[in-house]
mmCIF file of C-alpha atoms in Angstrom:
data_model
loop_
_atom_site.group_PDB
_atom_site.id
_atom_site.type_symbol
_atom_site.label_atom_id
_atom_site.label_comp_id
_atom_site.label_asym_id
_atom_site.label_seq_id
_atom_site.Cartn_x
_atom_site.Cartn_y
_atom_site.Cartn_z
ATOM 1 C CA MET A 1 83.914 -27.067 43.352
ATOM 2 C CA ILE A 2 81.154 -30.968 43.904
ATOM 3 C CA SER A 3 77.972 -30.507 45.910
ATOM 4 C CA ILE A 4 77.459 -33.836 47.853
ATOM 5 C CA ILE A 5 73.941 -34.660 48.436
ATOM 6 C CA ILE A 6 72.725 -37.190 51.159
ATOM 7 C CA SER A 7 69.846 -38.874 51.357
ATOM 8 C CA THR A 8 70.549 -40.364 55.094
ATOM 9 C CA TYR A 9 68.155 -42.398 57.131
ATOM 10 C CA GLN A 10 70.508 -45.326 58.716
ATOM 11 C CA ASP A 11 73.358 -43.317 61.138
ATOM 12 C CA LYS A 12 75.700 -46.325 61.311
ATOM 13 C CA PHE A 13 77.177 -45.379 57.425
ATOM 14 C CA ILE A 14 77.079 -41.830 57.112
ATOM 15 C CA GLN A 15 80.986 -41.112 59.398
ATOM 16 C CA GLN A 16 82.363 -43.925 57.583
ATOM 17 C CA LEU A 17 81.332 -42.226 54.404
ATOM 18 C CA LEU A 18 82.810 -38.747 54.460
ATOM 19 C CA ILE A 19 86.311 -39.874 56.414
ATOM 20 C CA ASN A 20 85.705 -42.554 52.275
ATOM 21 C CA ILE A 21 83.788 -38.664 50.793
ATOM 22 C CA ARG A 22 87.894 -36.810 52.279
ATOM 23 C CA ASP A 23 90.388 -39.389 52.023
ATOM 24 C CA THR A 24 89.498 -40.036 48.563
ATOM 25 C CA ILE A 25 87.898 -36.890 46.884
ATOM 26 C CA GLY A 26 91.457 -35.181 45.739
ATOM 27 C CA LYS A 27 93.160 -32.692 47.659
ATOM 28 C CA LYS A 28 92.426 -30.483 45.448
ATOM 29 C CA ILE A 29 88.629 -30.537 44.609
ATOM 30 C CA ILE A 30 86.672 -27.903 46.842
ATOM 31 C CA TYR A 31 83.278 -30.210 48.257
ATOM 32 C CA GLU A 32 80.642 -28.952 50.482
ATOM 33 C CA ILE A 33 78.148 -31.868 52.048
ATOM 34 C CA ILE A 34 74.156 -31.433 52.022
ATOM 35 C CA LEU A 35 73.179 -34.313 54.525
ATOM 36 C CA ILE A 36 69.548 -34.977 53.379
ATOM 37 C CA GLU A 37 67.766 -36.848 56.934
ATOM 38 C CA ASN A 38 65.596 -38.516 55.832
ATOM 39 C CA HIS A 39 63.967 -40.887 58.742
ATOM 40 C CA ASN A 40 60.661 -41.441 55.628
ATOM 41 C CA LEU A 41 59.997 -38.160 55.604
ATOM 42 C CA TYR A 42 60.590 -38.006 51.849
ATOM 43 C CA SER A 43 61.377 -39.538 48.857
ATOM 44 C CA ILE A 44 64.390 -39.762 47.406
ATOM 45 C CA SER A 45 63.610 -37.304 44.922
ATOM 46 C CA GLU A 46 62.252 -35.595 47.098
ATOM 47 C CA ALA A 47 65.250 -35.237 49.393
ATOM 48 C CA TYR A 48 68.091 -34.856 46.461
ATOM 49 C CA ASN A 49 65.373 -32.002 45.471
ATOM 50 C CA ILE A 50 65.481 -30.313 48.791
ATOM 51 C CA GLY A 51 69.674 -30.788 48.621
ATOM 52 C CA ALA A 52 69.473 -29.082 45.162
ATOM 53 C CA SER A 53 68.431 -26.190 46.992
ATOM 54 C CA LYS A 54 70.918 -25.955 49.557
ATOM 55 C CA ALA A 55 73.915 -26.900 47.098
ATOM 56 C CA LYS A 56 76.616 -23.245 46.294
ATOM 57 C CA TYR A 57 78.087 -25.238 43.887
ATOM 58 C CA ASP A 58 78.088 -26.087 39.614
ATOM 59 C CA CYS A 59 78.793 -29.317 39.231
ATOM 60 C CA LEU A 60 76.188 -31.708 42.048
ATOM 61 C CA LEU A 61 76.560 -34.705 43.128
ATOM 62 C CA PHE A 62 73.054 -37.616 44.355
ATOM 63 C CA ILE A 63 74.613 -40.583 46.454
ATOM 64 C CA HIS A 64 73.437 -42.925 49.413
ATOM 65 C CA GLU A 65 74.733 -43.019 52.449
ATOM 66 C CA ASP A 66 75.803 -46.536 52.276
ATOM 67 C CA ILE A 67 78.704 -46.235 48.994
ATOM 68 C CA LEU A 68 82.588 -45.845 49.761
ATOM 69 C CA PHE A 69 84.814 -44.811 46.541
ATOM 70 C CA ASN A 70 87.123 -46.504 46.185
ATOM 71 C CA ILE A 71 89.760 -44.669 43.693
ATOM 72 C CA ASN A 72 91.380 -41.973 44.394
ATOM 73 C CA ASP A 73 91.003 -38.705 43.276
ATOM 74 C CA TRP A 74 87.685 -39.048 41.956
ATOM 75 C CA GLY A 75 85.915 -35.803 41.944
ATOM 76 C CA SER A 76 88.132 -34.388 39.222
ATOM 77 C CA ILE A 77 87.285 -37.141 36.872
ATOM 78 C CA LEU A 78 83.711 -35.667 37.999
ATOM 79 C CA VAL A 79 84.726 -32.483 37.269
ATOM 80 C CA ASP A 80 86.254 -32.675 34.119
ATOM 81 C CA TYR A 81 83.483 -35.297 33.050
ATOM 82 C CA LEU A 82 81.504 -32.005 33.004
ATOM 83 C CA LYS A 83 83.240 -30.473 30.904
ATOM 84 C CA ASN A 84 81.763 -32.310 28.505
ATOM 85 C CA ASP A 85 78.589 -30.759 26.477
ATOM 86 C CA SER A 86 77.443 -34.096 25.385
ATOM 87 C CA ILE A 87 77.182 -35.071 28.607
ATOM 88 C CA GLY A 88 73.877 -34.476 30.828
ATOM 89 C CA ILE A 89 74.164 -36.533 33.769
ATOM 90 C CA ILE A 90 75.874 -39.356 34.572
ATOM 91 C CA GLY A 91 75.093 -42.708 37.043
ATOM 92 C CA VAL A 92 76.866 -46.080 37.772
ATOM 93 C CA ALA A 93 72.956 -48.013 37.606
ATOM 94 C CA GLY A 94 70.721 -48.108 35.625
ATOM 95 C CA ASN A 95 69.430 -49.139 31.943
ATOM 96 C CA ASP A 96 68.930 -49.018 28.352
ATOM 97 C CA TYR A 97 65.061 -49.568 28.742
ATOM 98 C CA LEU A 98 62.173 -47.676 29.718
ATOM 99 C CA PRO A 99 59.142 -50.332 30.744
ATOM 100 C CA ASN A 100 55.196 -49.022 31.506
ATOM 101 C CA VAL A 101 55.738 -50.116 35.012
ATOM 102 C CA PRO A 102 57.708 -49.520 37.661
ATOM 103 C CA LEU A 103 61.226 -51.905 37.422
ATOM 104 C CA GLY A 104 64.254 -51.231 39.824
ATOM 105 C CA TRP A 105 67.445 -50.577 37.141
ATOM 106 C CA SER A 106 67.906 -54.628 37.925
ATOM 107 C CA GLY A 107 64.973 -55.460 36.514
ATOM 108 C CA LEU A 108 65.648 -56.967 32.873
ATOM 109 C CA TYR A 109 69.641 -58.405 33.541
ATOM 110 C CA GLU A 110 70.246 -58.130 30.090
ATOM 111 C CA CYS A 111 69.708 -54.234 29.599
ATOM 112 C CA ILE A 112 71.418 -53.383 32.598
ATOM 113 C CA GLN A 113 74.183 -51.048 32.193
ATOM 114 C CA ILE A 114 76.313 -51.088 35.598
ATOM 115 C CA ASN A 115 79.701 -50.305 36.677
ATOM 116 C CA LEU A 116 79.802 -50.576 40.634
ATOM 117 C CA ILE A 117 81.064 -53.426 43.556
ATOM 118 C CA GLN A 118 79.115 -54.664 45.447
ATOM 119 C CA GLY A 119 78.980 -55.836 48.887
ATOM 120 C CA ASN A 120 77.483 -57.104 52.279
ATOM 121 C CA LYS A 121 77.803 -56.311 55.748
ATOM 122 C CA GLU A 122 80.590 -57.159 56.655
ATOM 123 C CA GLY A 123 82.894 -55.324 53.824
ATOM 124 C CA ASP A 124 83.248 -58.644 51.372
ATOM 125 C CA ILE A 125 82.402 -57.934 47.922
ATOM 126 C CA ILE A 126 79.552 -60.102 46.222
ATOM 127 C CA LYS A 127 79.358 -59.063 42.560
ATOM 128 C CA ASN A 128 81.509 -56.374 40.808
ATOM 129 C CA TYR A 129 79.856 -54.941 37.722
ATOM 130 C CA ILE A 130 82.825 -53.332 35.431
ATOM 131 C CA LEU A 131 81.912 -51.692 31.909
ATOM 132 C CA GLU A 132 84.340 -51.905 29.611
ATOM 133 C CA ASN A 133 83.404 -49.058 28.089
ATOM 134 C CA ASP A 134 81.363 -46.012 28.847
ATOM 135 C CA LYS A 135 77.043 -46.569 28.552
ATOM 136 C CA ASN A 136 73.710 -44.861 27.249
ATOM 137 C CA ALA A 137 71.207 -45.806 29.248
ATOM 138 C CA ILE A 138 68.090 -44.020 29.833
ATOM 139 C CA SER A 139 66.626 -44.774 33.360
ATOM 140 C CA LEU A 140 68.912 -44.267 36.390
ATOM 141 C CA ASP A 141 69.442 -45.327 39.526
ATOM 142 C CA GLY A 142 69.926 -42.762 42.386
ATOM 143 C CA VAL A 143 72.707 -44.517 44.042
ATOM 144 C CA PHE A 144 74.866 -41.889 42.306
ATOM 145 C CA LEU A 145 74.060 -39.674 39.543
ATOM 146 C CA VAL A 146 76.330 -36.718 38.814
ATOM 147 C CA CYS A 147 74.969 -33.457 36.947
ATOM 148 C CA SER A 148 75.756 -29.789 36.117
ATOM 149 C CA LYS A 149 73.494 -27.584 38.181
ATOM 150 C CA ASN A 150 72.478 -26.378 34.550
ATOM 151 C CA THR A 151 71.183 -29.543 33.633
ATOM 152 C CA TYR A 152 69.673 -30.290 37.078
ATOM 153 C CA SER A 153 67.517 -27.304 37.428
ATOM 154 C CA LYS A 154 66.149 -29.012 33.263
ATOM 155 C CA TYR A 155 65.073 -32.376 34.901
ATOM 156 C CA LYS A 156 64.237 -31.834 38.623
ATOM 157 C CA PHE A 157 63.529 -35.046 40.276
ATOM 158 C CA GLU A 158 60.189 -36.056 39.843
#
């Protein structure tokens, strides 16, 4: 069972994402969608914390509204990953370096840990970033984050 928390401010993306989730999450996965309307009301951290406070299920997935899943039954994959006690949080874009100044995950190319397909508004693939193996990162981008409710309660967003 997965609580999917989405900070949304661009209405043009949300319907496409909701259909994509329904069609790809997996037929056996029970899930809820928690939409946090965020038209410059909150930081992404605040929006995700509000969503987490409303979540019913133990698996928390935090995502941006402008993504699409291209793997079928990804919900089962996430739930299975979180059964491993050594996994704290899973993301698709991050960095293995934490600088002293604000810097996005893409700021230092040699330190990037990323596994995603980036596209443009027309649906064309711009770049396909695929990791050969799982990698550790010390900072993650909020585009896609998944963790257990227990992990979240120890490390809430700031």
